[in-house]
Amino acid sequence: MASMLMDVMKNSFDWIPGALNADFAGAVVFGTPIGGHYVVEFVLLVAVVVLLLQKSYKPPKKPLTEREVDELCEDWVPDSLIPPITEEMKCEPPILESDAGPHVVIKGRDVVNFASSNYLGLVGNKKLIESCTDSLDKYGVGSCGPRGFYGTIDVHLDCEAKIAKFLGTPDSILYSYGISTMFSAIPAFCKKGDIIVVDEGVHWGIQNGLHLSRSTVVYFKHNDMQSLENTLEKVTRQNKRASKMRRYIVVEALYQNSGQLVPLDVIIRLKEKYRFRVLLDESNSVGVLGESGRGLTEHFGVPVEKIDIITAAMGNALATCGGFCTGSVRVVDHQRLSSSGYVFSASLPPYLATAAITAIDLLEENPDLLSKLRNNVAVLWRGLAEIPGLTIASDPLSPLVYLKLKNSTGSFNADSQLLQSIAHHVLEEGSVLVAASKRSILDKCQLPAGIRLFVSAGHTEADLLKAAASLKTASELLLSKQGHT
């Protein structure tokens, strides 16, 4: 049966060419005979052209009735302007009812505060308050203008000179908002086509600056100097134009997302070997590290002129607001015309600049603040020894003590919720305020979630031991239920 079917199909296919080439399938045009297959191809070509030239079919236009319009309007759902709110986004942070000193008032009760980066304990300092009050009487509250457009007040220049003298740099420049210092200074120097090698653990302010710069960004493993050297080697070897491009290394002195110190001596060695510039963020190290609180350069004994650009927020050890960038005169002058946060923002309120000057004066007059802070960090470390289910990830000298889970769940959100439950238990049962990691959807940091404890020179030994005991109790209770001890 199958062979008969094959024979029929073969005969049919053999018939088609013969039919097209037969005499009756041909045509004569102006006395010239044309084969039948040419006629068929011509007809098909004409049909295709006609179809292509035809207008697409459109149904006849008929106006909608009012009822149909109303139905469409009722069914229409506009796209949301914001992403959907998830359960972890609904957490409300505690509201302080007092200044953010070593002790705060929350819901009418006294709480030991480890959630504010008041490292030197200057929040509420009488001399600081008096200087701000005098400044308010003299200058008022705000400047109502950018620095380049009648917003520069003499106290701004005094503050810039004070910072430069304190850190040993030729010049400095003030910014109105701490985090805007980083995402204004970076794009002022780094442009499209430049290469930036950056630690994967940097905070969001630096990440945003990298994004705004439109530079080529290459990440290396967190605080891993071998990974940094391999990255620098790869960047310089594989890119033929590397020697003609501007190249930067961007790191934090004391990482906000881990509490670790960057080995600055190694950074300088690699910078000089591969000919990169270094941008160092000292937001959490100025006023904290070094024999006199002058930051990471003093701590490692590195000449400050070896760092090309230094930025810092003043809302931590200096207990004020705003930020600064310091370095050579050329580095500072370039920002006065090219840094968006400086050029387009109203200048720092004068009383906050006065507060920064006073804070530096207090640090220089009271070096014991640093020894008290370091002693408090050591006391807390001893108290947190062998805490169940948690481990200290930060540097022993860091006043930002960072606790992370010994056994992660594998999910940042799950880890964060677990740590948040510990923080909530410590607040409710132990009257101790600590900060658990929470990151926005814009933050690309991939480091583990943790609990931050900001140690202050204003904490007493009783405060530190109370915090350690409360955390041990909470972690043992809550992590044992989850099988993380």
Coordinates of C-alpha atoms in Angstrom, one line a residue, residues 122 125 127-133 135-136 155 159 162-163 314 317-321 348-363:
L122 CA 29.6 65.4 71.3
N125 CA 27.9 69.1 74.4
K127 CA 30.2 74.2 74.3
L128 CA 28.9 72.9 71.0
I129 CA 25.4 74.1 71.7
E130 CA 26.6 77.5 72.8
S131 CA 28.7 78.0 69.7
C132 CA 25.6 77.1 67.5
T133 CA 23.4 79.5 69.5
S135 CA 26.1 81.6 65.3
L136 CA 22.3 81.6 65.0
V155 CA 32.3 81.0 58.7
C159 CA 35.5 75.9 58.5
K162 CA 40.1 74.6 59.9
I163 CA 39.5 71.2 58.3
M314 CA 30.5 65.4 59.2
A317 CA 32.3 62.0 65.0
L318 CA 31.9 65.8 64.5
A319 CA 28.2 65.6 65.5
T320 CA 27.1 68.2 62.9
C321 CA 25.8 68.0 59.3
L348 CA 25.6 74.7 54.6
P349 CA 23.7 76.6 57.3
P350 CA 26.3 78.8 59.1
Y351 CA 25.6 77.4 62.6
L352 CA 26.5 73.9 61.3
A353 CA 29.8 75.1 60.0
T354 CA 30.4 76.7 63.4
A355 CA 29.5 73.3 65.0
A356 CA 32.2 71.6 62.9
I357 CA 34.8 74.1 63.9
T358 CA 33.9 73.7 67.6
A359 CA 33.9 69.9 67.3
I360 CA 37.5 69.9 66.0
D361 CA 38.5 72.3 68.7
L362 CA 37.0 70.0 71.4
L363 CA 38.8 67.0 69.9

